[in-house]
Short mmCIF file of C-alpha atoms in Angstrom, two decimals:
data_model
loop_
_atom_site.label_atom_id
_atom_site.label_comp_id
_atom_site.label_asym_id
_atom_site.label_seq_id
_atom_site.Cartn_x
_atom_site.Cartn_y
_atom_site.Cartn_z
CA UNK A 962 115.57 87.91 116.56
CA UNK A 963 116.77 88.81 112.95
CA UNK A 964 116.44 91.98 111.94
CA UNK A 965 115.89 92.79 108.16
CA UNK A 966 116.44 95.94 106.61
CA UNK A 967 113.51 98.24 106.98
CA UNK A 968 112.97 101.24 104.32
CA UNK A 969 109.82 103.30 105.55
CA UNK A 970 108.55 105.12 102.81
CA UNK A 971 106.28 108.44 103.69
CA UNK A 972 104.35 109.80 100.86
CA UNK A 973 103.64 113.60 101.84
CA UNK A 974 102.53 116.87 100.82
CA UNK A 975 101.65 120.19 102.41
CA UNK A 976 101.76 118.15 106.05
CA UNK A 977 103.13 120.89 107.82
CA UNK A 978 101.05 121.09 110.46
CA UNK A 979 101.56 116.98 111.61
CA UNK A 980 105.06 115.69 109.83
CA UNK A 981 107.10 116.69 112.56
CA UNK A 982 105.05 114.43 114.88
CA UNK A 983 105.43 111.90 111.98
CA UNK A 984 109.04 111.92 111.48
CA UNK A 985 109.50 112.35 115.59
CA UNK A 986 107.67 109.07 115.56
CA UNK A 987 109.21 107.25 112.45
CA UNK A 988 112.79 108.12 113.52
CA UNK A 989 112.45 106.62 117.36
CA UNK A 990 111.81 103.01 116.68
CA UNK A 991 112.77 100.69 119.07
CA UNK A 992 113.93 98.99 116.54
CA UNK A 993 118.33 98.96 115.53
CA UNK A 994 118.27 102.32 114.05
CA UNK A 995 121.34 101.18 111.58
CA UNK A 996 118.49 98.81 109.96
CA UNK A 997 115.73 101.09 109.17
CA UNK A 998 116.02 104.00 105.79
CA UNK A 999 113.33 106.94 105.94
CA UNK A 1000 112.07 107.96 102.49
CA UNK A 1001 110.35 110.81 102.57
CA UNK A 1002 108.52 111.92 99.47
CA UNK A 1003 107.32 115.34 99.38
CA UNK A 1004 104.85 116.01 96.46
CA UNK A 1005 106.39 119.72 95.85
CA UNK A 1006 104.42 121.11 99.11
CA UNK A 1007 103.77 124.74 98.92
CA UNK A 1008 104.04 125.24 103.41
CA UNK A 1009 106.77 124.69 105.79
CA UNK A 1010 106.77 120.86 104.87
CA UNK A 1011 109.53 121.06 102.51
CA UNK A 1012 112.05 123.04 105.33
CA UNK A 1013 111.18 121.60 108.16
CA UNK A 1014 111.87 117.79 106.27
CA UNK A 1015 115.12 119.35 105.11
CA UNK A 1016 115.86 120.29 109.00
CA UNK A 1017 115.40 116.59 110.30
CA UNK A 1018 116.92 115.10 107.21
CA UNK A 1019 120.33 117.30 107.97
CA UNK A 1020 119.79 116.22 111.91
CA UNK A 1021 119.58 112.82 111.07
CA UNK A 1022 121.19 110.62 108.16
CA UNK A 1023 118.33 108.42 107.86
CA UNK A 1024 116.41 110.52 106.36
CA UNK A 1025 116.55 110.93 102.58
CA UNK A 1026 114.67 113.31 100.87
CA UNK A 1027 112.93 113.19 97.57
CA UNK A 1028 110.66 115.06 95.17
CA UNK A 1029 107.72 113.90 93.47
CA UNK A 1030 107.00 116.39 90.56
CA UNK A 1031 103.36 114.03 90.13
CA UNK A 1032 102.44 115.17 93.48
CA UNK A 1033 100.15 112.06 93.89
CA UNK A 1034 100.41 109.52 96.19
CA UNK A 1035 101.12 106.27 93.76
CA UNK A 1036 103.96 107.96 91.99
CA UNK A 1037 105.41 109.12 95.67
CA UNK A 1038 105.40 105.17 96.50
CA UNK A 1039 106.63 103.89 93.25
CA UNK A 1040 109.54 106.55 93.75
CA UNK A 1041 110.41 105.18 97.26
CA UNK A 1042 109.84 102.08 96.78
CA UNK A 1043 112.03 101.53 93.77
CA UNK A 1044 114.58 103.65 95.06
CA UNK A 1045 115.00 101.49 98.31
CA UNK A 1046 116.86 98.60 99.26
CA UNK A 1047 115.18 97.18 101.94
CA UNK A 1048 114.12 93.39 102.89
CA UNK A 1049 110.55 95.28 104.07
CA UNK A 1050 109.03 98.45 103.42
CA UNK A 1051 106.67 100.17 105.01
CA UNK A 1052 104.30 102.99 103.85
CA UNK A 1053 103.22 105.77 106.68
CA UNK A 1054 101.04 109.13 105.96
CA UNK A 1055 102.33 112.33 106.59
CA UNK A 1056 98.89 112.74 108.54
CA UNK A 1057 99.99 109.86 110.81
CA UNK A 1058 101.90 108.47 113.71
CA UNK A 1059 103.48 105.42 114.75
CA UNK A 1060 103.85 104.12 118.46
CA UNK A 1061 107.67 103.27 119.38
CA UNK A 1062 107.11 99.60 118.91
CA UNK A 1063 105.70 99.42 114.78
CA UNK A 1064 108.67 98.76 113.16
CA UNK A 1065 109.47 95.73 116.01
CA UNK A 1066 106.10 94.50 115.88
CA UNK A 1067 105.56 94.41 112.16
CA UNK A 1068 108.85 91.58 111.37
CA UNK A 1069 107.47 89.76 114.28
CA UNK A 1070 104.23 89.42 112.84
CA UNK A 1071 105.37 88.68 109.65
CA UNK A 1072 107.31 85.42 111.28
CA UNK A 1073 104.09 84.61 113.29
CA UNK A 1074 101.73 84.85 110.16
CA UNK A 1075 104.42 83.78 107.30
CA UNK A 1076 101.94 86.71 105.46
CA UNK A 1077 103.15 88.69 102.78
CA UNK A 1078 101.59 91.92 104.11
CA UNK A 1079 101.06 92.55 107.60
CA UNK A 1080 99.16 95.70 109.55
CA UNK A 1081 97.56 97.18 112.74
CA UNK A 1082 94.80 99.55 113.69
CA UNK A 1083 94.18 102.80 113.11
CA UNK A 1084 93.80 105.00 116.06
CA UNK A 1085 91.77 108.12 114.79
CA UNK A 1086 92.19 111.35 116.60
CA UNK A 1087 90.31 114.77 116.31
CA UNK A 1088 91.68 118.28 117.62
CA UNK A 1089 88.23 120.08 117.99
CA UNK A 1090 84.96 118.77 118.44
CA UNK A 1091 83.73 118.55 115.18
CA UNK A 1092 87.11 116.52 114.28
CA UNK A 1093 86.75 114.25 116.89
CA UNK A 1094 83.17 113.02 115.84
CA UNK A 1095 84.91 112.55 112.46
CA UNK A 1096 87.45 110.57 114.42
CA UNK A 1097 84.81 108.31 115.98
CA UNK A 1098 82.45 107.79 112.91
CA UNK A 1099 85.65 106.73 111.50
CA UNK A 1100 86.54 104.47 113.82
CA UNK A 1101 82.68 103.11 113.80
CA UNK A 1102 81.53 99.85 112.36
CA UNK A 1103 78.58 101.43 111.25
CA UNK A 1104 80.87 104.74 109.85
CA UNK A 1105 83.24 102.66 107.86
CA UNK A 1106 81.32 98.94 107.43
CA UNK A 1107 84.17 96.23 107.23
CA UNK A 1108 87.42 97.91 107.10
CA UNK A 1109 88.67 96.26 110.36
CA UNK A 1110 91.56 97.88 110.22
CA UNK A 1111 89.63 100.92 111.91
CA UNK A 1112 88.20 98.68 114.75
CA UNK A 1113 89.21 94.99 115.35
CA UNK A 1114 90.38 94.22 118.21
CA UNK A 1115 91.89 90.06 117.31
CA UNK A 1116 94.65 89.00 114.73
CA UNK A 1117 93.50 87.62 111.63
CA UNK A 1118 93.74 87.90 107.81
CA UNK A 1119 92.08 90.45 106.38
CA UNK A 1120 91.44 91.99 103.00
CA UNK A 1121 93.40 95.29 103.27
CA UNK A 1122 95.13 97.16 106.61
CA UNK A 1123 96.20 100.83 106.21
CA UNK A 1124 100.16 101.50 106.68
CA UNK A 1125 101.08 97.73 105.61
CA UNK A 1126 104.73 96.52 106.12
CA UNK A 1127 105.47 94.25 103.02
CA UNK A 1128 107.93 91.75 101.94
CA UNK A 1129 110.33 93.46 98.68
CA UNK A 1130 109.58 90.11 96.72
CA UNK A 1131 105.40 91.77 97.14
CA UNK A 1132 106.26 93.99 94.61
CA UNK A 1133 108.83 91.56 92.63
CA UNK A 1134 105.82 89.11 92.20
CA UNK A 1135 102.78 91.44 91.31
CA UNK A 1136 104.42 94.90 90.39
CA UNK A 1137 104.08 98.29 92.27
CA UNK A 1138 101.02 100.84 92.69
CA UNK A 1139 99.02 101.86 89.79
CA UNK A 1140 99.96 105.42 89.03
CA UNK A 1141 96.17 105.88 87.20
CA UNK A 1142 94.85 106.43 90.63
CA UNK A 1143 94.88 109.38 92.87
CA UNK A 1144 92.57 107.69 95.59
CA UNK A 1145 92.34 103.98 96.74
CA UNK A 1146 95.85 102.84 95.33
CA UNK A 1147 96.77 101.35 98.56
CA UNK A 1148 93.47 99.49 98.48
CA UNK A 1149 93.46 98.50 95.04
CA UNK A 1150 97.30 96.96 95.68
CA UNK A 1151 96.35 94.90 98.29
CA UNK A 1152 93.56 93.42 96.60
CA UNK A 1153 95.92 92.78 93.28
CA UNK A 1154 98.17 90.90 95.94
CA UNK A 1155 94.90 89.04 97.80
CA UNK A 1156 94.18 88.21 94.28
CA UNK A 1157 97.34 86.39 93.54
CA UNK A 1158 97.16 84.67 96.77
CA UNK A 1159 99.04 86.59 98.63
CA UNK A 1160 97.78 87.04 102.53
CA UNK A 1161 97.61 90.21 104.73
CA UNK A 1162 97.49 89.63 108.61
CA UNK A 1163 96.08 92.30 110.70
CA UNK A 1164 97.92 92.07 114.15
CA UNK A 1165 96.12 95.19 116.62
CA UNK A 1166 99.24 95.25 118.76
CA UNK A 1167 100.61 97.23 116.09
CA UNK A 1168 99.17 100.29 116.62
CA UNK A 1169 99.49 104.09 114.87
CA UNK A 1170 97.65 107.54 115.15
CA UNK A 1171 95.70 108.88 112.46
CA UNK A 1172 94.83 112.82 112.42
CA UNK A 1173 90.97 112.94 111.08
CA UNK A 1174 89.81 116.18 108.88
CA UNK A 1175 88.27 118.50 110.84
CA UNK A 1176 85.65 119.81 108.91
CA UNK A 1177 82.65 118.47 107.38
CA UNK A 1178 83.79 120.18 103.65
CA UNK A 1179 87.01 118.20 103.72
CA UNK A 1180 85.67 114.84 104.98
CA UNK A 1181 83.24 115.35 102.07
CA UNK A 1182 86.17 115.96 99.87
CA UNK A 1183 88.20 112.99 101.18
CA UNK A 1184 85.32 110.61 100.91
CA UNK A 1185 83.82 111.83 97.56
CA UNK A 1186 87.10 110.88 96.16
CA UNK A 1187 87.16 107.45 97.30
CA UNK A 1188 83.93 106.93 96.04
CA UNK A 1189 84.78 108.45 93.04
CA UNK A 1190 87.96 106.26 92.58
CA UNK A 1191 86.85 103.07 93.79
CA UNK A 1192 84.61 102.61 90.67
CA UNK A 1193 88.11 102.71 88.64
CA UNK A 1194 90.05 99.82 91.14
CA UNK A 1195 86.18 97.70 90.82
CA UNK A 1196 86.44 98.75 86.67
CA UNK A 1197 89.79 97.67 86.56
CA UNK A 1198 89.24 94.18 88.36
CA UNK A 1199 85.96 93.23 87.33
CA UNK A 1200 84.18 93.26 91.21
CA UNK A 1201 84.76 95.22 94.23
CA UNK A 1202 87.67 93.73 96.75
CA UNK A 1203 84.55 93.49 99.07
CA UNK A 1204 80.70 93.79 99.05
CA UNK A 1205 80.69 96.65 101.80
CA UNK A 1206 82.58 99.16 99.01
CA UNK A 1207 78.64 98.96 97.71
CA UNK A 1208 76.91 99.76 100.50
CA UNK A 1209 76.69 103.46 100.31
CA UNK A 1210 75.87 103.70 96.86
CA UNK A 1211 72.96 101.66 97.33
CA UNK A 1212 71.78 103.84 99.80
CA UNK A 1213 72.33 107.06 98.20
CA UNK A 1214 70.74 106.05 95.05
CA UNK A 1215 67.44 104.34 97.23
CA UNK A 1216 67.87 107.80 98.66
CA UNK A 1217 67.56 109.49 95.65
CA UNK A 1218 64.78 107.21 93.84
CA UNK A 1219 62.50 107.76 96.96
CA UNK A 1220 63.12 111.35 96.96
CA UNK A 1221 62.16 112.00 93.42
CA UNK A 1222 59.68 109.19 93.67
CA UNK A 1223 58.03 111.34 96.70
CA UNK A 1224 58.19 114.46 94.61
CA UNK A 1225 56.47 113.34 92.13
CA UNK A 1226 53.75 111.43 93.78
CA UNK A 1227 53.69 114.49 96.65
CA UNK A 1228 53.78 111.59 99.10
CA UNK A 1229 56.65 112.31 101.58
CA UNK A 1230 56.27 108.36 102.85
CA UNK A 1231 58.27 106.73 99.83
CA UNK A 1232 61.25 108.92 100.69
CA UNK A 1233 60.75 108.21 105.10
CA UNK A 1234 61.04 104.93 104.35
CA UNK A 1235 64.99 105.02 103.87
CA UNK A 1236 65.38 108.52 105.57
CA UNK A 1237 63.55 106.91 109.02
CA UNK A 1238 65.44 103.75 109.62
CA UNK A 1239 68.29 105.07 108.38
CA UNK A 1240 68.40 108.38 111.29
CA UNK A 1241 67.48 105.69 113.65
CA UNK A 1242 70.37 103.80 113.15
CA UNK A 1243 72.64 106.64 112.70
CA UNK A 1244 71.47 108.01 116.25
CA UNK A 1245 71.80 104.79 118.42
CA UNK A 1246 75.36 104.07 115.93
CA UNK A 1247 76.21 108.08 117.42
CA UNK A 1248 74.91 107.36 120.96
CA UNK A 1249 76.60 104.09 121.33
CA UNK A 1250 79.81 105.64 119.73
CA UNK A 1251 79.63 108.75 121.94
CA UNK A 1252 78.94 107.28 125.32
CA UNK A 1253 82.08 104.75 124.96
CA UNK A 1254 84.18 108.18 124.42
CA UNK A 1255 82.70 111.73 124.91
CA UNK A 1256 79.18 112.18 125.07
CA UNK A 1257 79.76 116.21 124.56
CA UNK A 1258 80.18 115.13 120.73
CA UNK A 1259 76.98 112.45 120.66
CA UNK A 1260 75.25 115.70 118.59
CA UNK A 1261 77.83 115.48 115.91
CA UNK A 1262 77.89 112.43 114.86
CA UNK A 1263 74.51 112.13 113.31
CA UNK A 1264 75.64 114.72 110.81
CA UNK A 1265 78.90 113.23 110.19
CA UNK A 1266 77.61 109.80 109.95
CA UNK A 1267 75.27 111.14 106.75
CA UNK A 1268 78.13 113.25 105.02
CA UNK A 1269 80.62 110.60 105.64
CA UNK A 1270 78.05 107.93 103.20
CA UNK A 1271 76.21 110.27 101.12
CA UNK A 1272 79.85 111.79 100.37
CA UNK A 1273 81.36 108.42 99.50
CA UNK A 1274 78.04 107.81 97.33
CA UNK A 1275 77.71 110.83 95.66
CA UNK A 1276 81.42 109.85 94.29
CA UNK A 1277 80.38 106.53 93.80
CA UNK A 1278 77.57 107.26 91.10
CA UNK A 1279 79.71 110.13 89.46
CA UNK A 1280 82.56 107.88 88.81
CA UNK A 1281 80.10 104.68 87.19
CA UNK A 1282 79.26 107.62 84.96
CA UNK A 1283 82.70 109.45 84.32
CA UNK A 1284 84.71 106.20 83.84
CA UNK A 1285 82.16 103.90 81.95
CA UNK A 1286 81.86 107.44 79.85
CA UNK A 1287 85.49 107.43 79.72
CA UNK A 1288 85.88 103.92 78.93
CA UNK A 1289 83.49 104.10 75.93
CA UNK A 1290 85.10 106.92 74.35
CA UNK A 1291 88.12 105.06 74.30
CA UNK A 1292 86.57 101.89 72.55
CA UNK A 1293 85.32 104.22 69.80
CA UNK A 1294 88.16 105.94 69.24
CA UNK A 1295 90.37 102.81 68.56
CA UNK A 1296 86.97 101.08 66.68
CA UNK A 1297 88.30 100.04 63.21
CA UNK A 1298 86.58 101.91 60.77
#
């Protein structure tokens, strides 16, 4: 087997709480450890992420350690990206971990699929309760739609995997992540590089650990903001990388229309009819989903399933008006006069 130069970039900031499991992870490969470089790229973290990276980076020469005065994701890539010299990189969260075989399994793949991006599945884990019915209705085809990174259980070619391993001459042919966007620039890259033919397999052999929020306030944060975002990547390329991005707008503005639509006629049907079928399906989706794990959380995941879509939604119709807003500004102010 050849084995190419890996540099595994890790954007991070204030991971305290999971890096060490990350780095633990990153830095026992079973993979020649004299071909893989460790980027880590701490976003200025204001916890015990910044000293305990300097501890394994002085325990282990692999490690190099870099600041990212942006403290956003894209810029934390771009930065180890450009600054490596490897044949692949690959891009892990500080909020995840990799099983001993990623870094083995992702060059195979690529020589199986000839692919220009290639990926696993998500794992996601919860700590409490409430965290682990986040982890399920994220790891739920109803929860998260297409993103079969989350789920699948075959290799194929997808549209986007989380934690891709890429080929150097990726970012050679189609450039590196857009920098505009704090949310959904992994996303957005991969459908730049589906765009210009490139191919992403999604192998579930390879397989890493994701550590879900564990509240409802910050899974409404996290999803808000990909709603929010994804408007810019669909603004930016003229249509959405795939239909299911749409899906939860639709329903929280039918939600909304048949809300208002019942307060003003005082007829509570108009608004049942989405609310109805939609609890229905969200409590077989959280019985189904509980009984194939824990049952103890089945009366979570109701709640989560509705936060989780309304959230992503709600961010959704903010940013059609905040960047379409934004976007005609700008045409006026460069308008000849």
């Amino acid at each position: 087997m050849n084995y190419p130069l890996v540099a595994i970039v890790l954007p991070i900031r204030n991971e305290a709480r999971y890096i060490a499991r990350c780095l633990e992870a990153v830095t026992a490969q079973d993979y020649p450890a004299d071909k893989i470089n460790v980027l880590a790229v701490d976003g200025l973290s204001s916890d015990e992420t910044r000293s305990m990276l300097s501890d394994f980076a002085s325990r282990d020469a692999r490690i190099r350690l870099l600041d990212n005065p942006k403290q956003i994701t894209s810029t934390a890539l771009n930065l180890g990206v450009s600054l490596s010299q490897s044949e692949v990189v690959i891009i892990v969260g500080g909020h995840t971990k990799i099983t001993p075989n990623y870094v083995r399994l992702c060059i195979e793949a690529f020589g199986q699929s000839n692919a220009d991006c290639v990926g696993g599945v998500i794992e996601t884990v919860g700590e409490t309760d409430m965290a682990r019915a986040i982890a399920l209705a994220q790891s739920s085809p109803f929860g998260v739609g297409g993103a079969r990174f989350r789920y699948s259980t075959r290799a194929e070619y997808v549209d986007t995997v989380a934690f891709g391993a890429y080929r150097r001459e990726v970012f050679e042919r189609i450039g590196l992540f857009d920098e505009e966007l704090v949310r959904n620039q992994d996303d957005e890259f991969n459908f730049r590089l589906t765009r210009a033919g490139g191919k992403i397999w999604l192998d579930p052999q390879i397989k890493s650990i994701y550590y879900s929020r564990g509240t409802l306030r910050r899974l409404w944060k996290q999803y808000y903001e990909y709603g929010f975002w994804k408007v810019r990547v669909i603004q930016k390329h003229g249509r959405p990388a795939a239909l299911r991005h749409l899906v939860p707008v639709l329903f929280v503005g039918a939600l909304g229309a048949t809300l208002l639509l019942s307060l003003v006629t005082q007829n509570p049907l108009w608004f049942l009819l989405i609310f109805i079928p939609y609890a229905l399906a969200a409590l077989g989706a959280s019985v189904w989903s509980g009984l194939r794990s824990d049952w103890r959380i089945v009366p979570f995941l109701p709640i989560v399933f509705f936060v989780l879509h309304v959230s992503y939604g709600a961010g959704f119709l903010v940013g059609l008006i905040h960047w379409n807003l934004r976007v005609r500004t700008r045409a006026a102010m460069i308008k000849p006069s």
